[in-house]
mmCIF file of C-alpha atoms and ligand atoms in Angstrom:
data_model
loop_
_atom_site.group_PDB
_atom_site.id
_atom_site.type_symbol
_atom_site.label_atom_id
_atom_site.label_comp_id
_atom_site.label_asym_id
_atom_site.label_seq_id
_atom_site.Cartn_x
_atom_site.Cartn_y
_atom_site.Cartn_z
ATOM 1 C CA MET A 17 -111.451 -83.018 -107.574
ATOM 2 C CA ILE A 18 -114.026 -81.104 -105.516
ATOM 3 C CA GLN A 19 -115.778 -82.246 -102.252
ATOM 4 C CA ILE A 20 -118.887 -80.674 -101.470
ATOM 5 C CA THR A 21 -119.983 -81.302 -97.808
ATOM 6 C CA PRO A 22 -123.432 -79.752 -95.859
ATOM 7 C CA LEU A 23 -122.643 -77.094 -93.274
ATOM 8 C CA HIS A 24 -126.438 -76.981 -92.131
ATOM 9 C CA PRO A 25 -129.414 -79.404 -92.241
ATOM 10 C CA LEU A 26 -131.465 -77.098 -94.352
ATOM 11 C CA PHE A 27 -128.888 -75.243 -96.700
ATOM 12 C CA ALA A 28 -125.303 -74.235 -97.046
ATOM 13 C CA SER A 29 -122.411 -76.624 -98.180
ATOM 14 C CA GLU A 30 -118.590 -76.267 -97.984
ATOM 15 C CA VAL A 31 -116.474 -76.781 -101.189
ATOM 16 C CA THR A 32 -112.944 -77.799 -100.617
ATOM 17 C CA GLY A 33 -110.134 -78.623 -103.285
ATOM 18 C CA LEU A 34 -111.042 -76.010 -105.770
ATOM 19 C CA ASP A 35 -108.411 -73.936 -107.586
ATOM 20 C CA LEU A 36 -109.638 -70.868 -108.845
ATOM 21 C CA VAL A 37 -106.113 -69.769 -110.403
ATOM 22 C CA THR A 38 -106.198 -72.542 -113.193
ATOM 23 C CA GLY A 39 -109.989 -73.746 -112.803
ATOM 24 C CA PRO A 40 -112.549 -74.715 -112.466
ATOM 25 C CA ASP A 41 -113.227 -76.529 -115.757
ATOM 26 C CA ASP A 42 -116.809 -76.977 -117.287
ATOM 27 C CA ALA A 43 -117.603 -80.223 -115.614
ATOM 28 C CA THR A 44 -116.576 -78.859 -112.054
ATOM 29 C CA PHE A 45 -118.250 -75.654 -112.736
ATOM 30 C CA ALA A 46 -121.571 -77.330 -113.707
ATOM 31 C CA GLN A 47 -121.181 -79.394 -110.354
ATOM 32 C CA ILE A 48 -120.759 -76.159 -108.392
ATOM 33 C CA GLU A 49 -123.520 -74.361 -110.176
ATOM 34 C CA ASP A 50 -125.976 -77.424 -109.316
ATOM 35 C CA ALA A 51 -124.821 -77.325 -105.594
ATOM 36 C CA PHE A 52 -125.433 -73.696 -105.468
ATOM 37 C CA ARG A 53 -128.768 -73.756 -106.879
ATOM 38 C CA ARG A 54 -129.896 -76.590 -104.345
ATOM 39 C CA ARG A 55 -127.967 -75.534 -101.350
ATOM 40 C CA SER A 56 -128.237 -71.545 -101.808
ATOM 41 C CA VAL A 57 -124.902 -70.710 -99.827
ATOM 42 C CA LEU A 58 -121.454 -72.287 -100.875
ATOM 43 C CA VAL A 59 -118.287 -71.854 -98.682
ATOM 44 C CA PHE A 60 -115.199 -72.052 -100.644
ATOM 45 C CA ARG A 61 -112.167 -72.712 -98.486
ATOM 46 C CA GLU A 62 -108.530 -71.380 -98.957
ATOM 47 C CA GLN A 63 -109.280 -68.889 -101.578
ATOM 48 C CA ALA A 64 -106.470 -66.358 -101.312
ATOM 49 C CA ILE A 65 -107.426 -64.436 -104.519
ATOM 50 C CA SER A 66 -106.956 -61.333 -106.310
ATOM 51 C CA ASP A 67 -109.761 -58.881 -107.125
ATOM 52 C CA GLU A 68 -109.112 -60.006 -110.859
ATOM 53 C CA ILE A 69 -109.734 -63.625 -110.097
ATOM 54 C CA GLN A 70 -112.834 -63.085 -107.859
ATOM 55 C CA ILE A 71 -114.382 -60.953 -110.543
ATOM 56 C CA ARG A 72 -113.556 -63.671 -113.421
ATOM 57 C CA PHE A 73 -115.221 -66.506 -111.115
ATOM 58 C CA SER A 74 -118.120 -64.391 -110.480
ATOM 59 C CA GLN A 75 -118.730 -63.629 -114.111
ATOM 60 C CA ARG A 76 -118.957 -67.367 -114.652
ATOM 61 C CA PHE A 77 -122.643 -67.187 -112.982
ATOM 62 C CA GLY A 78 -123.577 -64.243 -115.012
ATOM 63 C CA PRO A 79 -123.120 -60.356 -115.507
ATOM 64 C CA LEU A 80 -122.248 -58.444 -112.671
ATOM 65 C CA GLU A 81 -123.805 -55.544 -111.137
ATOM 66 C CA THR A 82 -121.782 -52.176 -111.055
ATOM 67 C CA THR A 83 -121.524 -50.692 -107.696
ATOM 68 C CA LYS A 84 -123.822 -47.720 -106.990
ATOM 69 C CA VAL A 85 -122.790 -44.055 -106.119
ATOM 70 C CA GLY A 86 -122.079 -43.721 -102.485
ATOM 71 C CA THR A 87 -120.989 -47.270 -101.687
ATOM 72 C CA ASN A 88 -116.952 -48.226 -101.435
ATOM 73 C CA GLY A 89 -116.156 -49.162 -104.810
ATOM 74 C CA ALA A 90 -118.637 -47.033 -106.720
ATOM 75 C CA GLY A 91 -118.422 -47.498 -110.477
ATOM 76 C CA SER A 92 -116.680 -50.719 -110.449
ATOM 77 C CA HIS A 93 -117.720 -54.374 -110.001
ATOM 78 C CA LEU A 94 -116.467 -54.604 -106.336
ATOM 79 C CA VAL A 95 -118.287 -53.434 -103.077
ATOM 80 C CA VAL A 96 -115.408 -53.161 -100.484
ATOM 81 C CA LEU A 97 -116.523 -53.842 -97.011
ATOM 82 C CA SER A 98 -113.767 -52.675 -94.665
ATOM 83 C CA ASN A 99 -113.003 -50.963 -91.658
ATOM 84 C CA ILE A 100 -109.452 -49.777 -93.020
ATOM 85 C CA GLY A 101 -108.864 -46.385 -94.495
ATOM 86 C CA PRO A 102 -106.792 -45.249 -97.594
ATOM 87 C CA GLU A 103 -103.907 -45.077 -95.490
ATOM 88 C CA GLY A 104 -104.317 -48.476 -93.880
ATOM 89 C CA GLN A 105 -105.430 -46.878 -90.546
ATOM 90 C CA ILE A 106 -108.762 -48.046 -88.908
ATOM 91 C CA VAL A 107 -111.446 -45.400 -89.725
ATOM 92 C CA PRO A 108 -113.460 -43.726 -86.904
ATOM 93 C CA PRO A 109 -116.857 -45.289 -85.656
ATOM 94 C CA THR A 110 -118.763 -42.159 -87.045
ATOM 95 C CA SER A 111 -117.445 -42.553 -90.663
ATOM 96 C CA ARG A 112 -119.539 -42.889 -93.452
ATOM 97 C CA GLN A 113 -117.712 -46.198 -94.233
ATOM 98 C CA MET A 114 -118.592 -47.412 -90.742
ATOM 99 C CA LEU A 115 -121.799 -46.441 -90.508
ATOM 100 C CA ASN A 116 -122.443 -48.347 -93.808
ATOM 101 C CA ASN A 117 -120.854 -51.368 -92.492
ATOM 102 C CA ARG A 118 -123.263 -51.227 -89.422
ATOM 103 C CA ALA A 119 -126.326 -51.142 -91.725
ATOM 104 C CA ASN A 120 -125.285 -54.639 -92.983
ATOM 105 C CA GLN A 121 -125.980 -55.947 -89.530
ATOM 106 C CA PHE A 122 -129.729 -55.843 -90.205
ATOM 107 C CA TRP A 123 -130.874 -58.915 -92.310
ATOM 108 C CA HIS A 124 -131.179 -58.122 -95.849
ATOM 109 C CA THR A 125 -130.867 -59.251 -99.356
ATOM 110 C CA ASP A 126 -128.460 -57.467 -101.387
ATOM 111 C CA SER A 127 -129.729 -55.059 -104.205
ATOM 112 C CA SER A 128 -133.334 -55.543 -103.259
ATOM 113 C CA PHE A 129 -133.749 -51.790 -103.608
ATOM 114 C CA LYS A 130 -133.038 -52.040 -107.440
ATOM 115 C CA PRO A 131 -135.660 -52.955 -109.965
ATOM 116 C CA ASN A 132 -133.915 -56.029 -110.935
ATOM 117 C CA PRO A 133 -132.475 -57.147 -107.568
ATOM 118 C CA ALA A 134 -129.279 -59.196 -107.411
ATOM 119 C CA ARG A 135 -129.214 -63.011 -107.999
ATOM 120 C CA ALA A 136 -126.116 -63.550 -105.969
ATOM 121 C CA SER A 137 -123.171 -62.195 -104.034
ATOM 122 C CA MET A 138 -119.657 -63.428 -103.783
ATOM 123 C CA LEU A 139 -117.668 -62.504 -100.538
ATOM 124 C CA SER A 140 -114.142 -62.632 -100.082
ATOM 125 C CA ALA A 141 -112.364 -62.503 -96.650
ATOM 126 C CA ARG A 142 -109.169 -60.731 -96.982
ATOM 127 C CA ALA A 143 -108.721 -59.499 -93.089
ATOM 128 C CA ILE A 144 -111.059 -60.986 -90.398
ATOM 129 C CA PRO A 145 -111.138 -59.983 -86.682
ATOM 130 C CA LEU A 146 -110.353 -62.651 -83.882
ATOM 131 C CA THR A 147 -113.785 -62.553 -82.509
ATOM 132 C CA GLY A 148 -117.149 -61.742 -84.098
ATOM 133 C CA GLY A 149 -117.677 -60.154 -87.552
ATOM 134 C CA ASP A 150 -119.511 -63.551 -88.623
ATOM 135 C CA THR A 151 -121.738 -63.639 -91.537
ATOM 136 C CA GLN A 152 -125.361 -65.172 -90.633
ATOM 137 C CA TYR A 153 -127.632 -66.520 -93.366
ATOM 138 C CA CYS A 154 -131.255 -67.559 -93.234
ATOM 139 C CA CYS A 155 -132.898 -69.976 -95.632
ATOM 140 C CA MET A 156 -135.937 -68.095 -96.849
ATOM 141 C CA ARG A 157 -137.312 -71.269 -98.877
ATOM 142 C CA ALA A 158 -137.546 -73.323 -95.423
ATOM 143 C CA VAL A 159 -139.051 -70.233 -94.129
ATOM 144 C CA TYR A 160 -141.753 -70.093 -96.818
ATOM 145 C CA THR A 161 -142.460 -73.925 -96.379
ATOM 146 C CA ALA A 162 -142.947 -73.695 -92.569
ATOM 147 C CA LEU A 163 -145.149 -70.238 -93.018
ATOM 148 C CA PRO A 164 -148.377 -71.085 -91.100
ATOM 149 C CA GLU A 165 -151.459 -70.861 -93.510
ATOM 150 C CA ARG A 166 -152.387 -67.489 -92.055
ATOM 151 C CA LEU A 167 -149.045 -65.735 -93.152
ATOM 152 C CA ARG A 168 -148.931 -67.701 -96.380
ATOM 153 C CA ASP A 169 -152.359 -66.139 -97.276
ATOM 154 C CA ALA A 170 -151.177 -62.931 -96.185
ATOM 155 C CA VAL A 171 -148.079 -62.794 -98.482
ATOM 156 C CA GLU A 172 -149.812 -64.625 -101.476
ATOM 157 C CA GLY A 173 -149.779 -62.358 -104.621
ATOM 158 C CA ARG A 174 -148.599 -59.532 -102.486
ATOM 159 C CA VAL A 175 -145.985 -56.868 -103.339
ATOM 160 C CA ALA A 176 -143.546 -54.972 -100.678
ATOM 161 C CA ILE A 177 -141.928 -51.746 -101.344
ATOM 162 C CA HIS A 178 -138.175 -51.591 -100.996
ATOM 163 C CA ASP A 179 -136.382 -48.550 -100.211
ATOM 164 C CA TYR A 180 -132.753 -48.164 -99.614
ATOM 165 C CA THR A 181 -133.500 -44.788 -97.752
ATOM 166 C CA HIS A 182 -135.589 -46.499 -95.422
ATOM 167 C CA SER A 183 -133.165 -49.094 -94.526
ATOM 168 C CA ARG A 184 -130.347 -46.655 -94.159
ATOM 169 C CA SER A 185 -132.409 -44.179 -92.005
ATOM 170 C CA ARG A 186 -132.575 -46.831 -89.313
ATOM 171 C CA ILE A 187 -128.569 -46.215 -88.617
ATOM 172 C CA ASP A 188 -128.861 -42.402 -89.237
ATOM 173 C CA PRO A 189 -131.473 -40.469 -90.954
ATOM 174 C CA GLU A 190 -128.604 -38.287 -92.496
ATOM 175 C CA LEU A 191 -126.592 -41.398 -93.931
ATOM 176 C CA VAL A 192 -128.197 -41.453 -97.341
ATOM 177 C CA THR A 193 -127.238 -38.343 -99.749
ATOM 178 C CA VAL A 194 -129.535 -36.629 -102.278
ATOM 179 C CA GLU A 195 -127.218 -38.227 -105.010
ATOM 180 C CA GLU A 196 -127.991 -41.575 -103.636
ATOM 181 C CA ARG A 197 -131.811 -41.153 -103.133
ATOM 182 C CA LYS A 198 -131.918 -40.116 -106.755
ATOM 183 C CA ALA A 199 -130.220 -43.152 -107.905
ATOM 184 C CA VAL A 200 -132.007 -45.771 -105.997
ATOM 185 C CA PRO A 201 -136.031 -44.577 -105.684
ATOM 186 C CA PRO A 202 -138.325 -46.939 -103.977
ATOM 187 C CA VAL A 203 -138.827 -50.424 -105.971
ATOM 188 C CA ARG A 204 -141.750 -52.855 -106.013
ATOM 189 C CA GLN A 205 -140.780 -56.521 -105.318
ATOM 190 C CA ALA A 206 -142.859 -59.654 -105.248
ATOM 191 C CA MET A 207 -142.963 -61.033 -101.413
ATOM 192 C CA VAL A 208 -142.860 -64.556 -102.603
ATOM 193 C CA LEU A 209 -140.651 -65.850 -105.274
ATOM 194 C CA ASP A 210 -140.968 -68.946 -107.161
ATOM 195 C CA HIS A 211 -137.901 -71.036 -108.102
ATOM 196 C CA GLY A 212 -139.847 -73.973 -109.931
ATOM 197 C CA PRO A 213 -141.210 -77.313 -109.022
ATOM 198 C CA GLU A 214 -137.963 -78.887 -107.723
ATOM 199 C CA LEU A 215 -137.038 -76.003 -105.318
ATOM 200 C CA GLY A 216 -140.314 -74.461 -104.472
ATOM 201 C CA ARG A 217 -140.907 -70.726 -103.123
ATOM 202 C CA SER A 218 -139.224 -68.518 -100.892
ATOM 203 C CA LEU A 219 -140.199 -65.599 -98.734
ATOM 204 C CA TYR A 220 -138.477 -62.319 -100.132
ATOM 205 C CA LEU A 221 -138.157 -59.452 -97.571
ATOM 206 C CA GLY A 222 -135.190 -58.197 -95.618
ATOM 207 C CA ALA A 223 -134.327 -54.479 -94.248
ATOM 208 C CA HIS A 224 -134.869 -52.520 -97.505
ATOM 209 C CA ALA A 225 -138.844 -53.805 -97.304
ATOM 210 C CA ALA A 226 -140.507 -50.698 -95.727
ATOM 211 C CA LYS A 227 -144.225 -51.099 -96.847
ATOM 212 C CA VAL A 228 -146.635 -53.588 -98.077
ATOM 213 C CA GLU A 229 -148.630 -52.359 -101.287
ATOM 214 C CA GLY A 230 -152.316 -52.136 -100.675
ATOM 215 C CA MET A 231 -151.757 -52.099 -96.677
ATOM 216 C CA SER A 232 -151.658 -48.977 -94.522
ATOM 217 C CA ASP A 233 -148.014 -48.280 -93.367
ATOM 218 C CA ASP A 234 -148.990 -49.445 -89.852
ATOM 219 C CA ALA A 235 -150.558 -52.795 -90.768
ATOM 220 C CA GLY A 236 -147.928 -53.472 -93.572
ATOM 221 C CA ARG A 237 -145.157 -52.676 -90.819
ATOM 222 C CA SER A 238 -146.256 -55.103 -88.524
ATOM 223 C CA LEU A 239 -146.774 -57.834 -91.190
ATOM 224 C CA ILE A 240 -143.242 -57.241 -92.100
ATOM 225 C CA ASP A 241 -142.088 -57.528 -88.631
ATOM 226 C CA GLU A 242 -144.005 -60.411 -87.801
ATOM 227 C CA LEU A 243 -142.516 -62.380 -91.290
ATOM 228 C CA MET A 244 -139.009 -61.374 -90.291
ATOM 229 C CA ALA A 245 -139.489 -62.705 -86.349
ATOM 230 C CA PHE A 246 -141.011 -65.722 -87.946
ATOM 231 C CA ALA A 247 -138.171 -66.253 -90.478
ATOM 232 C CA THR A 248 -134.966 -65.309 -88.544
ATOM 233 C CA ARG A 249 -135.269 -67.859 -85.851
ATOM 234 C CA ASP A 250 -132.503 -69.995 -84.980
ATOM 235 C CA ARG A 251 -133.723 -73.441 -86.893
ATOM 236 C CA PHE A 252 -133.317 -71.364 -90.177
ATOM 237 C CA VAL A 253 -129.971 -69.561 -89.523
ATOM 238 C CA TYR A 254 -126.528 -70.823 -90.399
ATOM 239 C CA THR A 255 -123.995 -68.849 -88.915
ATOM 240 C CA HIS A 256 -120.548 -68.568 -90.700
ATOM 241 C CA GLN A 257 -117.353 -68.133 -88.668
ATOM 242 C CA TRP A 258 -114.867 -66.946 -91.372
ATOM 243 C CA ARG A 259 -111.600 -68.651 -91.673
ATOM 244 C CA PRO A 260 -109.007 -66.721 -93.559
ATOM 245 C CA PHE A 261 -109.435 -66.504 -97.300
ATOM 246 C CA ASP A 262 -113.034 -68.106 -97.193
ATOM 247 C CA LEU A 263 -114.927 -67.147 -100.267
ATOM 248 C CA ILE A 264 -118.727 -67.364 -100.055
ATOM 249 C CA LEU A 265 -121.419 -67.338 -102.780
ATOM 250 C CA TRP A 266 -124.962 -66.945 -101.695
ATOM 251 C CA ASP A 267 -128.508 -66.780 -103.600
ATOM 252 C CA ASN A 268 -129.904 -63.340 -102.678
ATOM 253 C CA ARG A 269 -133.210 -64.555 -104.139
ATOM 254 C CA ALA A 270 -133.160 -67.573 -101.576
ATOM 255 C CA VAL A 271 -131.371 -66.315 -98.339
ATOM 256 C CA LEU A 272 -131.354 -63.554 -96.155
ATOM 257 C CA HIS A 273 -128.031 -62.491 -94.464
ATOM 258 C CA ARG A 274 -126.266 -60.104 -91.981
ATOM 259 C CA ALA A 275 -122.854 -59.432 -90.307
ATOM 260 C CA THR A 276 -122.509 -59.813 -86.589
ATOM 261 C CA PRO A 277 -120.731 -57.035 -84.565
ATOM 262 C CA PHE A 278 -116.744 -57.084 -83.747
ATOM 263 C CA ARG A 279 -114.608 -54.623 -81.884
ATOM 264 C CA GLY A 280 -114.180 -52.565 -85.192
ATOM 265 C CA THR A 281 -112.278 -49.716 -83.369
ATOM 266 C CA THR A 282 -109.208 -52.147 -82.515
ATOM 267 C CA GLU A 283 -109.336 -55.034 -85.158
ATOM 268 C CA ALA A 284 -109.418 -54.944 -88.855
ATOM 269 C CA ARG A 285 -112.080 -56.617 -91.055
ATOM 270 C CA HIS A 286 -111.601 -56.101 -94.871
ATOM 271 C CA MET A 287 -114.096 -58.017 -97.214
ATOM 272 C CA VAL A 288 -114.459 -57.674 -100.991
ATOM 273 C CA ARG A 289 -117.713 -58.466 -102.727
ATOM 274 C CA THR A 290 -118.774 -58.996 -106.235
ATOM 275 C CA THR A 291 -122.424 -59.295 -107.125
ATOM 276 C CA ILE A 292 -124.130 -61.134 -109.861
ATOM 277 C CA ALA A 293 -126.994 -59.447 -111.306
ATOM 278 C CA GLY A 294 -130.470 -60.582 -111.391
ATOM 279 C CA GLY A 295 -132.204 -62.424 -114.647
ATOM 280 C CA GLY A 296 -134.911 -59.658 -114.209
ATOM 281 C CA PRO A 297 -137.426 -57.961 -111.969
ATOM 282 C CA THR A 298 -139.488 -59.860 -109.385
ATOM 283 C CA VAL A 299 -142.894 -57.975 -110.781
ATOM 284 C CA ALA A 300 -144.072 -57.212 -114.224
ATOM 285 C CA ASP A 301 -143.520 -53.090 -113.265
ATOM 286 C CA ALA A 302 -140.985 -52.591 -110.680
ATOM 287 C CA ARG A 303 -141.246 -48.866 -110.543
ATOM 288 C CA ALA A 304 -142.995 -47.661 -107.306
ATOM 289 C CA VAL A 305 -145.717 -44.752 -107.414
ATOM 290 C CA ALA A 306 -144.601 -42.236 -104.749
HETATM 291 C C1 LIG B 7 -122.359 -58.048 -98.072
HETATM 292 C C2 LIG B 7 -122.894 -58.207 -96.468
HETATM 293 C C3 LIG B 7 -121.938 -58.970 -94.517
HETATM 294 C C4 LIG B 7 -120.734 -59.143 -93.890
HETATM 295 O O1 LIG B 7 -121.308 -58.264 -98.458
HETATM 296 O O2 LIG B 7 -123.428 -57.835 -98.791
HETATM 297 O O3 LIG B 7 -123.877 -57.814 -96.280
HETATM 298 O O4 LIG B 7 -120.640 -59.799 -92.962
HETATM 299 N N1 LIG B 7 -121.767 -58.477 -95.817
HETATM 300 O O5 LIG B 7 -119.593 -58.570 -94.142
HETATM 301 MN MN1 LIG B 8 -125.315 -57.447 -97.967
#
């Protein structure tokens, strides 16, 4: 028997009593899927799992993404977010690994730079720092509902250009390699996603959103900035302070997320992510014209 308890009035629930080594059985899984659809973020407690068990559980939600070139875990089903190097040492703050981790401190949604952006991500805490290193989530369905009419009109039917190079360049213009640029060229994404009559719509943005199609660069930028400032206010945000072996599943099409800072030069943080692929692009033609 699992228990599902809300963590925030708008979204996010905690799931206890789940055994991922033996289960869940189909009935329990259906209960989890239903809670996930409605709550967008599920925190599974006490899951001291292996990579294999994480992959197996993730795959019950759908096919997984393969990690892109240039990211820790490239070519596999895992993304490793860690400040620990191959010899168990803490890596220097200037290393690629650390800079890429720092990019996760901007509000974003995973893989929105891909033509078929991720449906969900599952993140497992294998080592956590004593303080900081939280993960925050922003409920973009509640945000859409709360948008003033002027902003709702501004995003109606609009398309944003999402670009991995844009978001990474905010950390360091040299961070993205030529190989990465080729692998993930800019894509078009709808600014509003429709989840059907019961769940309504969500605003779809985040750090990869660089421009708004049909607007000047400046006007598009200031619309994105205004929407992001509106969205990421405290009332829409759940802050997760990790406990050892928490496992979190989130809906990339309904929430934004970001990591908070921690003392990364003295404390270890090691997280393993699997990413459940999306069911298709958010617009009919996802390719951006350069
Ligand atoms: C991720 C991510 C944030 C964190 O796994 O996609 O952005 O807190 N993680 O590690
Ligand atoms: Mn992320």
